[in-house]
Backbone as JSON Lines, residues from 0, in Angstrom:
{"i":0,"aa":"M","n":[-1.02,-6.61,-7.03],"ca":[-1.16,-5.34,-7.48],"c":[0.75,-5.08,-7.85]}
{"i":1,"aa":"S","n":[0.82,-4.93,-8.84],"ca":[2.27,-4.7,-9.63],"c":[3.27,-3.37,-9.11]}
{"i":2,"aa":"Y","n":[4.71,-3.26,-8.85],"ca":[4.87,-1.79,-8.9],"c":[4.82,-1.01,-10.02]}
{"i":3,"aa":"K","n":[4.7,-1.54,-11.19],"ca":[4.49,-0.62,-12.26],"c":[3.11,0.07,-11.96]}
{"i":4,"aa":"E","n":[2.07,-0.72,-11.48],"ca":[0.83,-0.1,-11.53],"c":[0.62,0.6,-10.64]}
{"i":5,"aa":"T","n":[1.44,0.47,-9.75],"ca":[1.48,1.71,-8.77],"c":[2.09,3.15,-9.07]}
{"i":6,"aa":"L","n":[3.2,2.87,-9.81],"ca":[3.89,4.03,-10.57],"c":[2.78,4.94,-11.19]}
{"i":7,"aa":"S","n":[1.62,4.5,-12.11],"ca":[0.93,5.01,-12.91],"c":[-0.21,5.85,-12.42]}
{"i":8,"aa":"L","n":[-0.32,5.13,-11.08],"ca":[-1.23,6.08,-10.11],"c":[-0.74,7.48,-9.49]}
{"i":9,"aa":"S","n":[-1.74,8.39,-9.06],"ca":[-1.4,9.87,-8.84],"c":[-0.93,9.66,-7.34]}
{"i":10,"aa":"R","n":[-0.64,10.6,-6.68],"ca":[-0.41,10.78,-5.31],"c":[-1.41,10.74,-4.42]}
{"i":11,"aa":"E","n":[-2.62,11.05,-4.84],"ca":[-3.97,11.0,-4.29],"c":[-4.46,9.57,-4.03]}
{"i":12,"aa":"E","n":[-4.23,9.17,-5.61],"ca":[-5.01,7.9,-5.55],"c":[-3.9,6.91,-4.64]}
{"i":13,"aa":"L","n":[-2.64,6.93,-4.48],"ca":[-1.77,6.31,-3.8],"c":[-2.08,6.69,-2.13]}
{"i":14,"aa":"I","n":[-2.4,7.77,-1.91],"ca":[-2.88,7.84,-0.62],"c":[-4.45,7.11,-0.16]}
{"i":15,"aa":"R","n":[-5.1,7.16,-0.72],"ca":[-6.37,6.42,-0.77],"c":[-6.16,4.81,-0.91]}
{"i":16,"aa":"K","n":[-5.14,4.15,-1.81],"ca":[-4.9,2.85,-1.93],"c":[-4.29,2.43,-0.52]}
{"i":17,"aa":"L","n":[-3.46,3.33,0.04],"ca":[-2.59,2.95,1.28],"c":[-3.63,2.7,2.5]}
{"i":18,"aa":"K","n":[-4.5,3.67,2.27],"ca":[-5.45,3.54,3.32],"c":[-6.65,2.51,3.23]}
{"i":19,"aa":"D","n":[-7.13,2.19,1.95],"ca":[-7.62,0.7,2.01],"c":[-6.97,-0.55,2.09]}
{"i":20,"aa":"L","n":[-5.91,-0.71,1.98],"ca":[-4.85,-1.38,2.21],"c":[-4.48,-1.58,3.55]}
{"i":21,"aa":"R","n":[-4.65,-0.6,4.28],"ca":[-4.26,-0.87,5.89],"c":[-5.53,-1.22,6.37]}
{"i":22,"aa":"E","n":[-6.83,-0.84,5.91],"ca":[-7.75,-1.6,6.7],"c":[-8.46,-2.82,5.86]}
{"i":23,"aa":"E","n":[-7.81,-3.3,5.15],"ca":[-7.77,-4.64,4.91],"c":[-7.03,-5.5,5.41]}
{"i":24,"aa":"R","n":[-5.65,-4.87,5.5],"ca":[-4.85,-5.7,6.49],"c":[-5.05,-5.62,7.91]}
{"i":25,"aa":"F","n":[-6.06,-4.91,8.51],"ca":[-6.72,-4.69,10.1],"c":[-7.78,-6.02,9.94]}
{"i":26,"aa":"R","n":[-8.7,-5.75,8.8],"ca":[-9.53,-7.1,8.83],"c":[-9.04,-8.22,8.75]}
{"i":27,"aa":"L","n":[-7.86,-8.54,8.22],"ca":[-7.29,-9.85,7.93],"c":[-6.63,-10.31,9.31]}
{"i":28,"aa":"N","n":[-6.06,-9.35,9.68],"ca":[-5.38,-9.55,11.28],"c":[-6.42,-9.8,12.35]}
{"i":29,"aa":"L","n":[-7.73,-9.36,12.13],"ca":[-8.8,-9.79,13.3],"c":[-9.25,-11.16,12.73]}
{"i":30,"aa":"Q","n":[-9.43,-11.56,11.69],"ca":[-9.76,-12.94,11.1],"c":[-8.83,-13.99,11.35]}
{"i":31,"aa":"H","n":[-7.58,-13.48,11.44],"ca":[-6.35,-14.55,11.68],"c":[-6.47,-14.86,13.18]}
{"i":32,"aa":"T","n":[-6.53,-13.6,13.99],"ca":[-6.74,-13.75,15.53],"c":[-7.74,-14.77,15.94]}
{"i":33,"aa":"S","n":[-9.2,-14.48,15.14],"ca":[-10.01,-15.32,15.59],"c":[-10.31,-16.68,15.03]}
{"i":34,"aa":"H","n":[-8.97,-17.0,14.27],"ca":[-9.08,-18.07,13.44],"c":[-9.93,-18.69,12.3]}
{"i":35,"aa":"Q","n":[-10.67,-17.56,11.8],"ca":[-11.21,-17.6,10.71],"c":[-10.86,-17.42,9.23]}
{"i":36,"aa":"L","n":[-9.46,-16.99,9.25],"ca":[-8.81,-17.03,8.23],"c":[-8.35,-18.21,7.82]}
{"i":37,"aa":"E","n":[-8.69,-18.34,6.44],"ca":[-8.31,-19.5,5.51],"c":[-7.06,-19.32,5.25]}
{"i":38,"aa":"S","n":[-6.58,-18.61,4.5],"ca":[-5.28,-18.42,3.82],"c":[-4.44,-17.2,4.36]}
{"i":39,"aa":"T","n":[-3.31,-17.58,5.19],"ca":[-2.76,-16.54,5.6],"c":[-1.6,-16.26,4.44]}
{"i":40,"aa":"A","n":[-1.71,-16.54,3.39],"ca":[-0.96,-15.92,2.44],"c":[-1.24,-14.52,2.17]}
{"i":41,"aa":"L","n":[-2.59,-14.17,2.3],"ca":[-3.21,-12.96,2.07],"c":[-2.81,-11.74,2.63]}
{"i":42,"aa":"L","n":[-2.27,-12.22,4.37],"ca":[-1.5,-11.21,4.74],"c":[-0.49,-10.77,4.33]}
{"i":43,"aa":"V","n":[0.47,-11.46,3.62],"ca":[1.71,-11.27,3.34],"c":[1.44,-10.49,2.06]}
{"i":44,"aa":"K","n":[0.51,-11.04,1.06],"ca":[0.06,-10.44,-0.11],"c":[-0.16,-8.75,0.27]}
{"i":45,"aa":"V","n":[-0.93,-8.2,1.08],"ca":[-1.26,-7.15,1.55],"c":[-0.3,-6.59,1.96]}
{"i":46,"aa":"R","n":[0.89,-7.32,3.05],"ca":[1.61,-6.45,3.59],"c":[2.78,-5.86,2.63]}
{"i":47,"aa":"K","n":[2.92,-6.75,1.34],"ca":[3.72,-6.01,0.13],"c":[3.19,-5.2,-0.64]}
{"i":48,"aa":"D","n":[1.66,-5.27,-0.64],"ca":[1.24,-4.43,-1.6],"c":[1.04,-2.76,-0.88]}
{"i":49,"aa":"I","n":[1.32,-2.81,0.56],"ca":[1.58,-1.98,1.06],"c":[2.8,-1.18,1.24]}
{"i":50,"aa":"A","n":[3.95,-1.98,1.33],"ca":[5.22,-1.58,0.82],"c":[5.22,-0.92,-0.44]}
{"i":51,"aa":"R","n":[5.07,-1.82,-1.38],"ca":[5.0,-1.1,-2.92],"c":[4.26,0.27,-2.97]}
{"i":52,"aa":"V","n":[3.09,0.72,-2.48],"ca":[2.51,1.83,-2.43],"c":[3.38,3.07,-1.56]}
{"i":53,"aa":"K","n":[3.87,2.59,-0.37],"ca":[4.64,3.55,0.22],"c":[5.98,3.64,-0.45]}
{"i":54,"aa":"T","n":[6.29,2.86,-1.17],"ca":[7.83,3.15,-2.08],"c":[7.18,3.96,-2.94]}
{"i":55,"aa":"A","n":[6.46,3.68,-3.74],"ca":[5.87,4.59,-4.95],"c":[5.57,6.3,-4.42]}
{"i":56,"aa":"L","n":[4.8,6.16,-3.34],"ca":[4.39,7.58,-2.89],"c":[5.95,8.32,-2.42]}
{"i":57,"aa":"R","n":[6.91,7.41,-2.09],"ca":[8.29,8.11,-1.44],"c":[9.08,8.44,-2.68]}
{"i":58,"aa":"Q","n":[8.8,7.63,-3.95],"ca":[9.37,8.29,-4.98],"c":[9.06,9.42,-5.61]}
{"i":59,"aa":"K","n":[7.32,9.51,-5.47],"ca":[7.08,10.57,-6.2],"c":[7.32,11.9,-5.46]}
{"i":60,"aa":"E","n":[7.31,11.67,-3.78],"ca":[7.83,12.78,-3.1],"c":[9.31,13.56,-3.4]}
{"i":61,"aa":"M","n":[10.05,12.41,-3.66],"ca":[11.38,12.79,-4.12],"c":[11.79,13.48,-5.68]}
{"i":62,"aa":"E","n":[10.76,13.17,-6.48],"ca":[10.8,13.51,-7.91],"c":[10.16,14.89,-7.73]}
{"i":63,"aa":"E","n":[9.02,15.19,-6.84],"ca":[8.63,16.76,-6.62],"c":[9.87,17.4,-5.93]}
{"i":64,"aa":"S","n":[10.26,16.9,-5.09],"ca":[11.55,18.04,-4.2],"c":[12.41,18.04,-5.08]}
{"i":65,"aa":"G","n":[12.84,17.04,-6.06],"ca":[13.87,17.21,-7.07],"c":[13.6,18.47,-7.81]}
{"i":66,"aa":"N","n":[12.18,18.31,-8.35],"ca":[12.14,19.36,-9.35],"c":[11.68,20.85,-9.03]}
{"i":67,"aa":"Q","n":[10.99,20.77,-7.53],"ca":[11.41,22.18,-7.01],"c":[12.66,22.63,-6.72]}
{"i":68,"aa":"R","n":[13.79,22.11,-6.34],"ca":[14.77,22.77,-6.36],"c":[15.84,23.18,-7.73]}
{"i":69,"aa":"Q","n":[15.07,22.58,-8.69],"ca":[15.85,22.87,-9.98],"c":[15.25,24.26,-10.49]}
């Protein structure tokens, strides 16, 4: 998922996506600890996707608070 794709999502969709990504990271961590995960690159990818979604959420919050002040 690219950053541009995250910006096109609504706030509710971003929150849902963040929840899904966190659940996926949890499952991948379990597989990694039990030595069943074949590619640890998936962990890095999911971690970066979580950061992108959190950044987009924060940006939307800042835009909303900026609009309310005007």
